[in-house]
mmCIF file of C-alpha atoms in Angstrom:
data_model
loop_
_atom_site.group_PDB
_atom_site.id
_atom_site.type_symbol
_atom_site.label_atom_id
_atom_site.label_comp_id
_atom_site.label_asym_id
_atom_site.label_seq_id
_atom_site.Cartn_x
_atom_site.Cartn_y
_atom_site.Cartn_z
ATOM 1 C CA MET A 1 31.243 23.257 10.984
ATOM 2 C CA GLY A 2 27.833 25.147 11.860
ATOM 3 C CA ILE A 3 27.301 25.526 7.937
ATOM 4 C CA TYR A 4 27.884 21.482 7.538
ATOM 5 C CA ARG A 5 25.563 20.680 10.627
ATOM 6 C CA TYR A 6 22.815 22.922 8.938
ATOM 7 C CA ILE A 7 23.430 21.206 5.468
ATOM 8 C CA LEU A 8 23.320 18.072 7.039
ATOM 9 C CA PHE A 9 20.371 18.555 8.907
ATOM 10 C CA PHE A 10 18.196 19.439 5.556
ATOM 11 C CA ILE A 11 19.556 16.567 3.921
ATOM 12 C CA LEU A 12 18.156 14.449 6.728
ATOM 13 C CA ALA A 13 15.232 16.002 6.834
ATOM 14 C CA SER A 14 14.338 15.485 3.363
ATOM 15 C CA ALA A 15 15.938 11.925 3.047
ATOM 16 C CA ASN A 16 13.786 10.104 6.030
ATOM 17 C CA ILE A 17 10.011 11.401 5.053
ATOM 18 C CA GLU A 18 9.556 9.897 1.751
ATOM 19 C CA ALA A 19 7.759 6.681 2.426
ATOM 20 C CA ARG A 20 4.157 6.385 0.940
ATOM 21 C CA PRO A 21 4.195 10.267 0.070
ATOM 22 C CA ILE A 22 0.485 9.994 -1.265
ATOM 23 C CA SER A 23 -2.179 7.950 0.371
ATOM 24 C CA TYR A 24 -5.714 6.955 -0.821
ATOM 25 C CA SER A 25 -8.022 9.224 -2.203
ATOM 26 C CA GLY A 26 -9.448 11.447 0.885
ATOM 27 C CA GLY A 27 -6.765 9.821 3.220
ATOM 28 C CA SER A 28 -4.464 11.620 5.497
ATOM 29 C CA THR A 29 -1.030 10.802 6.856
ATOM 30 C CA LEU A 30 1.047 12.067 9.794
ATOM 31 C CA MET A 31 4.786 11.256 10.029
ATOM 32 C CA MET A 32 7.041 12.077 12.667
ATOM 33 C CA PHE A 33 10.566 11.738 12.327
ATOM 34 C CA SER A 34 13.414 12.434 15.074
ATOM 35 C CA ASP A 35 17.144 12.059 15.498
ATOM 36 C CA ASN A 36 19.809 13.707 17.681
ATOM 37 C CA MET A 37 19.680 16.796 15.260
ATOM 38 C CA LYS A 38 16.326 17.461 14.814
ATOM 39 C CA ASP A 39 12.270 16.661 15.043
ATOM 40 C CA SER A 40 9.951 16.883 12.054
ATOM 41 C CA LEU A 41 6.235 16.616 11.757
ATOM 42 C CA TYR A 42 4.577 16.491 8.468
ATOM 43 C CA TYR A 43 0.939 16.082 7.672
ATOM 44 C CA HIS A 44 -0.503 15.463 4.150
ATOM 45 C CA TYR A 45 -3.562 15.255 2.847
ATOM 46 C CA SER A 46 -4.482 13.379 -0.662
ATOM 47 C CA PRO A 47 -7.588 14.696 -2.343
ATOM 48 C CA SER A 48 -6.945 11.907 -4.969
ATOM 49 C CA TYR A 49 -4.304 9.187 -5.105
ATOM 50 C CA LYS A 50 -2.308 10.924 -7.710
ATOM 51 C CA TYR A 51 -1.255 14.093 -5.560
ATOM 52 C CA SER A 52 -0.873 15.084 -1.974
ATOM 53 C CA VAL A 53 -0.343 18.597 -0.199
ATOM 54 C CA GLY A 54 0.845 18.626 3.404
ATOM 55 C CA ILE A 55 2.765 20.791 5.717
ATOM 56 C CA GLU A 56 6.046 19.817 7.441
ATOM 57 C CA ASN A 57 7.359 21.468 10.464
ATOM 58 C CA LEU A 58 10.759 21.328 11.264
ATOM 59 C CA LYS A 59 12.637 21.817 14.537
ATOM 60 C CA ASP A 60 16.518 22.034 14.380
ATOM 61 C CA LYS A 61 17.847 21.028 17.690
ATOM 62 C CA ASN A 62 21.404 22.103 17.022
ATOM 63 C CA LEU A 63 20.777 25.567 15.122
ATOM 64 C CA ARG A 64 17.738 26.103 17.122
ATOM 65 C CA ASP A 65 15.541 27.075 14.097
ATOM 66 C CA ASP A 66 12.354 26.256 13.107
ATOM 67 C CA TYR A 67 10.302 26.519 10.054
ATOM 68 C CA SER A 68 7.717 24.751 7.868
ATOM 69 C CA TYR A 69 7.535 23.598 4.186
ATOM 70 C CA LEU A 70 4.437 23.630 2.315
ATOM 71 C CA ARG A 71 4.695 20.556 0.354
ATOM 72 C CA PHE A 72 3.157 19.114 -2.903
ATOM 73 C CA THR A 73 3.717 15.425 -4.117
ATOM 74 C CA TYR A 74 2.296 14.266 -7.713
ATOM 75 C CA LEU A 75 2.294 10.787 -9.044
ATOM 76 C CA ILE A 76 3.727 11.167 -12.415
ATOM 77 C CA ASN A 77 3.420 7.323 -13.268
ATOM 78 C CA ARG A 78 2.320 3.969 -11.733
ATOM 79 C CA LYS A 79 2.536 0.604 -13.226
ATOM 80 C CA ASN A 80 0.326 -2.050 -11.240
ATOM 81 C CA ASN A 81 1.316 -5.536 -11.884
ATOM 82 C CA VAL A 82 -0.568 -8.631 -10.132
ATOM 83 C CA HIS A 83 2.748 -9.078 -7.749
ATOM 84 C CA SER A 84 4.471 -5.742 -8.164
ATOM 85 C CA GLN A 85 3.705 -1.952 -8.043
ATOM 86 C CA ARG A 86 6.101 0.657 -9.528
ATOM 87 C CA ASN A 87 5.861 4.325 -8.904
ATOM 88 C CA LEU A 88 7.453 7.725 -10.168
ATOM 89 C CA TYR A 89 6.664 11.045 -8.002
ATOM 90 C CA PHE A 90 7.393 14.465 -8.308
ATOM 91 C CA GLN A 91 7.852 16.123 -5.060
ATOM 92 C CA SER A 92 8.391 19.540 -4.033
ATOM 93 C CA GLY A 93 8.311 21.791 -1.039
ATOM 94 C CA LEU A 94 8.426 25.453 -0.171
ATOM 95 C CA SER A 95 9.728 27.054 3.042
ATOM 96 C CA ASN A 96 7.709 29.636 5.138
ATOM 97 C CA LYS A 97 10.818 31.400 5.967
ATOM 98 C CA SER A 98 12.028 32.552 2.183
ATOM 99 C CA SER A 99 10.566 32.036 -1.197
ATOM 100 C CA ASN A 100 14.510 31.119 -1.863
ATOM 101 C CA HIS A 101 13.973 28.133 0.091
ATOM 102 C CA PHE A 102 12.525 25.117 -1.604
ATOM 103 C CA PHE A 103 13.479 21.937 -2.877
ATOM 104 C CA TYR A 104 12.389 19.548 -5.528
ATOM 105 C CA GLY A 105 12.967 16.517 -6.967
ATOM 106 C CA ILE A 106 11.579 12.457 -8.246
ATOM 107 C CA HIS A 107 11.010 9.909 -6.018
ATOM 108 C CA GLY A 108 10.725 6.257 -7.502
ATOM 109 C CA ASP A 109 10.113 2.693 -6.195
ATOM 110 C CA TRP A 110 9.408 -0.812 -7.303
ATOM 111 C CA GLU A 111 8.044 -3.123 -4.573
ATOM 112 C CA THR A 112 6.680 -6.640 -4.411
ATOM 113 C CA ARG A 113 5.528 -8.276 -1.079
ATOM 114 C CA ARG A 114 9.107 -9.569 -0.960
ATOM 115 C CA TRP A 115 11.300 -6.832 -2.413
ATOM 116 C CA PHE A 116 11.499 -3.418 -2.307
ATOM 117 C CA LEU A 117 13.987 -0.683 -4.418
ATOM 118 C CA GLY A 118 13.770 2.901 -4.222
ATOM 119 C CA PHE A 119 15.600 5.873 -5.500
ATOM 120 C CA ASP A 120 15.277 9.829 -4.508
ATOM 121 C CA THR A 121 17.010 12.414 -6.190
ATOM 122 C CA LYS A 122 16.201 16.191 -5.308
ATOM 123 C CA LYS A 123 17.569 19.399 -5.449
ATOM 124 C CA VAL A 124 17.337 21.980 -2.331
ATOM 125 C CA GLU A 125 17.990 25.421 -2.484
ATOM 126 C CA ASN A 126 18.266 27.482 0.562
ATOM 127 C CA ARG A 127 20.023 30.630 2.049
ATOM 128 C CA VAL A 128 23.101 28.795 3.016
ATOM 129 C CA LYS A 129 24.113 26.570 0.357
ATOM 130 C CA ASN A 130 22.226 24.702 -2.725
ATOM 131 C CA TYR A 131 22.956 20.869 -3.050
ATOM 132 C CA LYS A 132 21.934 17.772 -4.931
ATOM 133 C CA GLN A 133 21.244 14.469 -3.384
ATOM 134 C CA ASN A 134 20.723 11.115 -4.136
ATOM 135 C CA HIS A 135 19.355 8.313 -2.358
ATOM 136 C CA LEU A 136 18.935 4.533 -2.730
ATOM 137 C CA GLN A 137 17.071 2.022 -0.702
ATOM 138 C CA ILE A 138 16.744 -1.658 -1.168
ATOM 139 C CA GLY A 139 14.329 -3.835 1.200
ATOM 140 C CA PHE A 140 13.548 -7.170 2.033
ATOM 141 C CA ALA A 141 10.459 -8.739 3.998
ATOM 142 C CA PRO A 142 11.873 -11.667 5.735
ATOM 143 C CA TYR A 143 8.547 -13.312 5.848
ATOM 144 C CA LEU A 144 5.082 -12.427 4.175
ATOM 145 C CA GLY A 145 2.433 -11.730 6.561
ATOM 146 C CA GLU A 146 -1.275 -11.720 5.645
ATOM 147 C CA TYR A 147 -3.338 -8.500 5.731
ATOM 148 C CA GLY A 148 -3.759 -7.330 9.396
ATOM 149 C CA ASP A 149 -0.427 -8.994 10.536
ATOM 150 C CA ILE A 150 2.893 -7.318 11.309
ATOM 151 C CA HIS A 151 4.778 -6.517 8.370
ATOM 152 C CA THR A 152 8.638 -6.533 8.867
ATOM 153 C CA TRP A 153 11.489 -5.142 6.357
ATOM 154 C CA LEU A 154 15.016 -5.171 6.432
ATOM 155 C CA MET A 155 16.514 -2.460 4.591
ATOM 156 C CA LEU A 156 19.635 -0.796 3.531
ATOM 157 C CA LYS A 157 19.595 3.079 2.586
ATOM 158 C CA THR A 158 22.433 4.972 1.103
ATOM 159 C CA LYS A 159 22.829 8.619 0.431
ATOM 160 C CA LYS A 160 25.185 10.911 -1.409
ATOM 161 C CA THR A 161 25.100 14.439 -1.715
ATOM 162 C CA SER A 162 27.031 16.992 -4.142
ATOM 163 C CA ILE A 163 28.236 18.898 -0.767
ATOM 164 C CA LYS A 164 30.060 15.931 0.725
ATOM 165 C CA ASP A 165 31.349 13.421 -2.101
ATOM 166 C CA LYS A 166 30.757 10.522 0.333
ATOM 167 C CA ARG A 167 28.278 8.153 0.012
ATOM 168 C CA SER A 168 26.651 6.876 3.728
ATOM 169 C CA LEU A 169 25.075 3.501 3.905
ATOM 170 C CA TYR A 170 23.304 2.477 7.198
ATOM 171 C CA PRO A 171 20.723 -0.474 8.171
ATOM 172 C CA VAL A 172 16.939 0.293 8.616
ATOM 173 C CA LEU A 173 14.050 -1.715 10.373
ATOM 174 C CA LYS A 174 10.958 -0.948 9.368
ATOM 175 C CA PHE A 175 7.645 -2.530 10.741
ATOM 176 C CA PHE A 176 4.057 -1.752 10.108
ATOM 177 C CA LYS A 177 0.543 -3.131 11.197
ATOM 178 C CA GLY A 178 -2.653 -1.467 10.478
ATOM 179 C CA ASN A 179 -2.504 2.059 10.248
ATOM 180 C CA THR A 180 0.943 2.510 11.748
ATOM 181 C CA LEU A 181 4.374 2.398 10.588
ATOM 182 C CA LEU A 182 7.566 2.385 12.588
ATOM 183 C CA GLU A 183 10.953 2.683 11.199
ATOM 184 C CA PHE A 184 14.445 2.745 13.086
ATOM 185 C CA GLY A 185 17.730 3.418 11.266
ATOM 186 C CA TYR A 186 21.191 3.701 12.765
ATOM 187 C CA ASN A 187 24.051 5.638 11.234
ATOM 188 C CA ASN A 188 27.257 5.816 13.114
ATOM 189 C CA LYS A 189 27.234 9.413 12.282
ATOM 190 C CA THR A 190 23.931 10.702 13.022
ATOM 191 C CA GLU A 191 22.927 7.804 15.636
ATOM 192 C CA TRP A 192 19.422 6.719 15.825
ATOM 193 C CA ASP A 193 16.456 7.748 13.063
ATOM 194 C CA ILE A 194 13.249 7.201 14.494
ATOM 195 C CA HIS A 195 10.318 7.596 11.931
ATOM 196 C CA LEU A 196 6.551 6.962 12.895
ATOM 197 C CA MET A 197 3.573 7.066 10.380
ATOM 198 C CA TYR A 198 -0.024 7.015 10.949
ATOM 199 C CA ARG A 199 -2.445 7.082 8.113
ATOM 200 C CA PHE A 200 -6.204 8.229 8.733
ATOM 201 C CA MET B 1 -34.646 -54.309 -21.296
ATOM 202 C CA LYS B 2 -34.485 -54.208 -17.483
ATOM 203 C CA LEU B 3 -30.585 -53.724 -17.832
ATOM 204 C CA LEU B 4 -30.993 -51.076 -20.159
ATOM 205 C CA MET B 5 -33.312 -49.272 -17.669
ATOM 206 C CA ILE B 6 -30.842 -49.776 -14.694
ATOM 207 C CA THR B 7 -28.191 -48.727 -16.812
ATOM 208 C CA LEU B 8 -29.961 -45.429 -17.940
ATOM 209 C CA PHE B 9 -30.918 -44.751 -14.342
ATOM 210 C CA ILE B 10 -27.291 -45.174 -13.242
ATOM 211 C CA VAL B 11 -25.922 -42.712 -16.174
ATOM 212 C CA SER B 12 -28.868 -40.189 -15.608
ATOM 213 C CA SER B 13 -28.133 -40.327 -11.685
ATOM 214 C CA TRP B 14 -24.497 -39.784 -12.177
ATOM 215 C CA THR B 15 -24.709 -36.913 -14.827
ATOM 216 C CA ILE B 16 -27.395 -34.917 -12.428
ATOM 217 C CA ALA B 17 -24.790 -35.512 -9.419
ATOM 218 C CA SER B 18 -22.060 -34.042 -11.384
ATOM 219 C CA GLU B 19 -23.802 -30.890 -12.513
ATOM 220 C CA PRO B 20 -23.025 -27.898 -10.324
ATOM 221 C CA HIS B 21 -25.601 -26.683 -7.931
ATOM 222 C CA ASN B 22 -27.460 -23.825 -9.005
ATOM 223 C CA HIS B 23 -30.278 -22.993 -6.630
ATOM 224 C CA ASP B 24 -31.465 -19.311 -7.679
ATOM 225 C CA GLY B 25 -31.761 -19.889 -11.194
ATOM 226 C CA HIS B 26 -28.956 -17.243 -11.821
ATOM 227 C CA SER B 27 -26.185 -17.057 -14.519
ATOM 228 C CA ASP B 28 -23.769 -19.536 -14.676
ATOM 229 C CA MET B 29 -21.348 -17.553 -12.603
ATOM 230 C CA MET B 30 -23.289 -18.346 -9.288
ATOM 231 C CA HIS B 31 -22.582 -21.583 -7.582
ATOM 232 C CA HIS B 32 -22.213 -22.810 -4.050
ATOM 233 C CA SER B 33 -21.469 -25.808 -2.179
ATOM 234 C CA HIS B 34 -23.350 -27.616 0.454
ATOM 235 C CA GLU B 35 -19.872 -28.835 1.743
ATOM 236 C CA GLY B 36 -18.695 -25.773 3.667
ATOM 237 C CA HIS B 37 -15.579 -25.326 1.047
ATOM 238 C CA LEU B 38 -16.715 -22.656 -1.188
ATOM 239 C CA HIS B 39 -13.327 -21.918 -2.239
ATOM 240 C CA ASN B 40 -13.078 -25.042 -3.937
ATOM 241 C CA GLU B 41 -16.029 -24.276 -6.172
ATOM 242 C CA LEU B 42 -15.593 -23.458 -9.862
ATOM 243 C CA VAL B 43 -17.056 -20.034 -10.658
ATOM 244 C CA ASP B 44 -17.613 -19.114 -14.183
ATOM 245 C CA GLY B 45 -15.475 -22.245 -15.436
ATOM 246 C CA GLU B 46 -12.469 -21.348 -13.057
ATOM 247 C CA LYS B 47 -11.127 -22.309 -9.729
ATOM 248 C CA LEU B 48 -11.189 -19.410 -7.000
ATOM 249 C CA GLU B 49 -7.833 -18.415 -6.284
ATOM 250 C CA VAL B 50 -8.142 -17.374 -2.449
ATOM 251 C CA ASN B 51 -6.573 -18.398 0.935
ATOM 252 C CA PRO B 52 -8.889 -21.405 1.894
ATOM 253 C CA ASP B 53 -8.867 -20.695 5.537
ATOM 254 C CA ARG B 54 -9.292 -16.822 4.981
ATOM 255 C CA PHE B 55 -12.199 -17.432 2.819
ATOM 256 C CA ASP B 56 -14.214 -19.914 5.007
ATOM 257 C CA LYS B 57 -13.840 -17.381 7.936
ATOM 258 C CA PHE B 58 -14.775 -14.879 5.881
ATOM 259 C CA VAL B 59 -18.130 -16.526 4.644
ATOM 260 C CA SER B 60 -18.756 -18.507 7.959
ATOM 261 C CA ASN B 61 -21.539 -15.976 9.255
ATOM 262 C CA LEU B 62 -22.975 -14.998 5.904
ATOM 263 C CA SER B 63 -26.273 -16.218 5.207
ATOM 264 C CA ASN B 64 -28.491 -15.091 2.084
ATOM 265 C CA ALA B 65 -25.486 -13.405 0.654
ATOM 266 C CA GLN B 66 -23.479 -13.103 -2.235
ATOM 267 C CA VAL B 67 -19.613 -12.703 -2.238
ATOM 268 C CA ALA B 68 -17.920 -11.107 -4.865
ATOM 269 C CA VAL B 69 -14.129 -11.885 -5.485
ATOM 270 C CA ILE B 70 -12.187 -9.203 -6.909
ATOM 271 C CA SER B 71 -8.813 -9.893 -8.361
ATOM 272 C CA VAL B 72 -6.794 -6.867 -8.464
ATOM 273 C CA LYS B 73 -3.250 -5.520 -9.664
ATOM 274 C CA GLY B 74 -0.822 -3.742 -7.693
ATOM 275 C CA MET B 75 -1.975 -4.543 -4.171
ATOM 276 C CA VAL B 76 1.283 -5.362 -2.660
ATOM 277 C CA CYS B 77 1.227 -4.134 1.032
ATOM 278 C CA ASP B 78 -0.977 -3.949 3.540
ATOM 279 C CA PHE B 79 -1.146 0.052 3.618
ATOM 280 C CA CYS B 80 -2.567 -0.350 0.084
ATOM 281 C CA ALA B 81 -5.128 -2.852 0.990
ATOM 282 C CA ARG B 82 -6.162 -0.713 4.194
ATOM 283 C CA GLY B 83 -7.367 2.057 1.829
ATOM 284 C CA ILE B 84 -9.482 -0.394 0.120
ATOM 285 C CA GLU B 85 -10.975 -1.808 3.145
ATOM 286 C CA LYS B 86 -11.697 2.027 4.598
ATOM 287 C CA THR B 87 -13.037 2.839 0.924
ATOM 288 C CA PHE B 88 -15.785 0.100 1.026
ATOM 289 C CA GLN B 89 -16.786 0.511 4.660
ATOM 290 C CA LYS B 90 -18.144 3.643 3.327
ATOM 291 C CA ASP B 91 -20.399 1.619 1.030
ATOM 292 C CA LYS B 92 -23.557 0.699 2.898
ATOM 293 C CA LEU B 93 -24.714 -1.903 0.442
ATOM 294 C CA VAL B 94 -21.465 -3.562 1.610
ATOM 295 C CA LYS B 95 -21.819 -6.188 4.692
ATOM 296 C CA LYS B 96 -18.276 -7.206 4.980
ATOM 297 C CA ILE B 97 -14.722 -6.925 3.538
ATOM 298 C CA ASP B 98 -11.625 -8.767 3.595
ATOM 299 C CA VAL B 99 -8.392 -8.745 1.759
ATOM 300 C CA ASP B 100 -6.241 -11.805 0.572
ATOM 301 C CA LEU B 101 -2.731 -10.258 0.266
ATOM 302 C CA ALA B 102 -1.100 -13.166 -0.895
ATOM 303 C CA LYS B 103 -3.579 -13.654 -3.930
ATOM 304 C CA GLY B 104 -4.279 -10.369 -4.813
ATOM 305 C CA LYS B 105 -8.067 -10.609 -4.055
ATOM 306 C CA VAL B 106 -10.749 -8.209 -2.414
ATOM 307 C CA LEU B 107 -13.556 -9.748 -0.747
ATOM 308 C CA LEU B 108 -17.079 -8.061 -0.640
ATOM 309 C CA ALA B 109 -20.186 -9.345 0.682
ATOM 310 C CA TYR B 110 -23.418 -8.357 -0.115
ATOM 311 C CA ASP B 111 -27.221 -9.111 0.365
ATOM 312 C CA LYS B 112 -28.363 -11.774 -2.064
ATOM 313 C CA ASP B 113 -30.834 -9.395 -3.577
ATOM 314 C CA ILE B 114 -28.050 -6.619 -4.821
ATOM 315 C CA GLN B 115 -27.161 -5.902 -8.294
ATOM 316 C CA ILE B 116 -23.143 -5.846 -8.317
ATOM 317 C CA VAL B 117 -21.814 -3.247 -10.529
ATOM 318 C CA PHE B 118 -18.065 -4.129 -11.582
ATOM 319 C CA GLU B 119 -17.429 -0.754 -12.804
ATOM 320 C CA ASP B 120 -18.366 0.782 -9.701
ATOM 321 C CA ILE B 121 -16.020 -1.441 -7.764
ATOM 322 C CA GLN B 122 -13.456 -1.008 -10.402
ATOM 323 C CA ASN B 123 -13.621 2.759 -9.474
ATOM 324 C CA LYS B 124 -13.541 2.570 -5.949
ATOM 325 C CA ILE B 125 -10.432 0.419 -6.074
ATOM 326 C CA LEU B 126 -8.699 2.912 -8.722
ATOM 327 C CA ALA B 127 -9.230 5.573 -5.953
ATOM 328 C CA ASN B 128 -6.742 3.859 -4.259
ATOM 329 C CA GLY B 129 -4.461 3.565 -7.102
ATOM 330 C CA ILE B 130 -5.147 -0.087 -7.541
ATOM 331 C CA ASN B 131 -6.639 -1.851 -10.497
ATOM 332 C CA ALA B 132 -9.518 -3.973 -10.613
ATOM 333 C CA ILE B 133 -9.322 -6.622 -13.454
ATOM 334 C CA LYS B 134 -11.698 -9.164 -12.713
ATOM 335 C CA MET B 135 -14.810 -10.147 -10.495
ATOM 336 C CA GLN B 136 -16.366 -13.548 -9.518
ATOM 337 C CA ILE B 137 -19.519 -13.981 -7.778
ATOM 338 C CA LEU B 138 -20.641 -16.312 -5.393
ATOM 339 C CA VAL B 139 -24.057 -17.039 -3.748
ATOM 340 C CA ILE B 140 -24.035 -17.982 -0.338
#
């Protein structure tokens, strides 16, 4: 049970902090994520809109283990249209605990002002058990806000891992205004997810 | 003869009244209105596609200025736009900035005597991962 909880923690830690992995040139982003299992604090800096480097500190509330990831994200491809944007990212993280503890993967999204589609596939290697994870997300904006308004997204997330061959699906409510994003997700197994992001 | 003179006067008056105003002698891209609805004015033969209320508010306290209306691709969210705003806030030549998300426009106000370089604007917007594809200029 302990191992599964530990693995589940890794899955959650890597699945909920992928929004906006790169900022504008010279921009910084601070992300906080919290649920009943862990707290995560992730700061990244983008020297260019094409990549970001950052540090993520994780606190495992159940296993009482703290560690950090040195993270690197690279924009492989972006397609801008008048009313849409499509992105493909490579992302990776290396733990301070061990050189055998790291993750890497691909993250892609397509969005308009009304719709969002995203996917994420990654492999996590650690001292407990390696695994793969796939993640899909669809979002809908019930209204189109103007610049500076509060923007709202209704989303559905689904996750599947190679450890548990079982897909979980849960709703997410996302708000953002100005430099701040606030996201709530609810899963009957993991209870509340809270994600706060601030861009400098 | 009298009838011909009257006809010529009416036709010439109508023709002059139909021509766009151009008070500063600049290129045909620069026009402005006396009616307070600049968003309806033709710029370089095209209508400005901006939110009228937003645009009127933007130019309401501007004078002796020019507004560059930049059409962009990929600006689909507030976060993208905010990066662009922050970039131009660092540019001392830019007096005022606004973003029209719905129409995909960035509005930049400069002093009237500034030479606006589209390539420079394109590079600044590209630093945010967004493509600037067109610029239209109005003189206020």
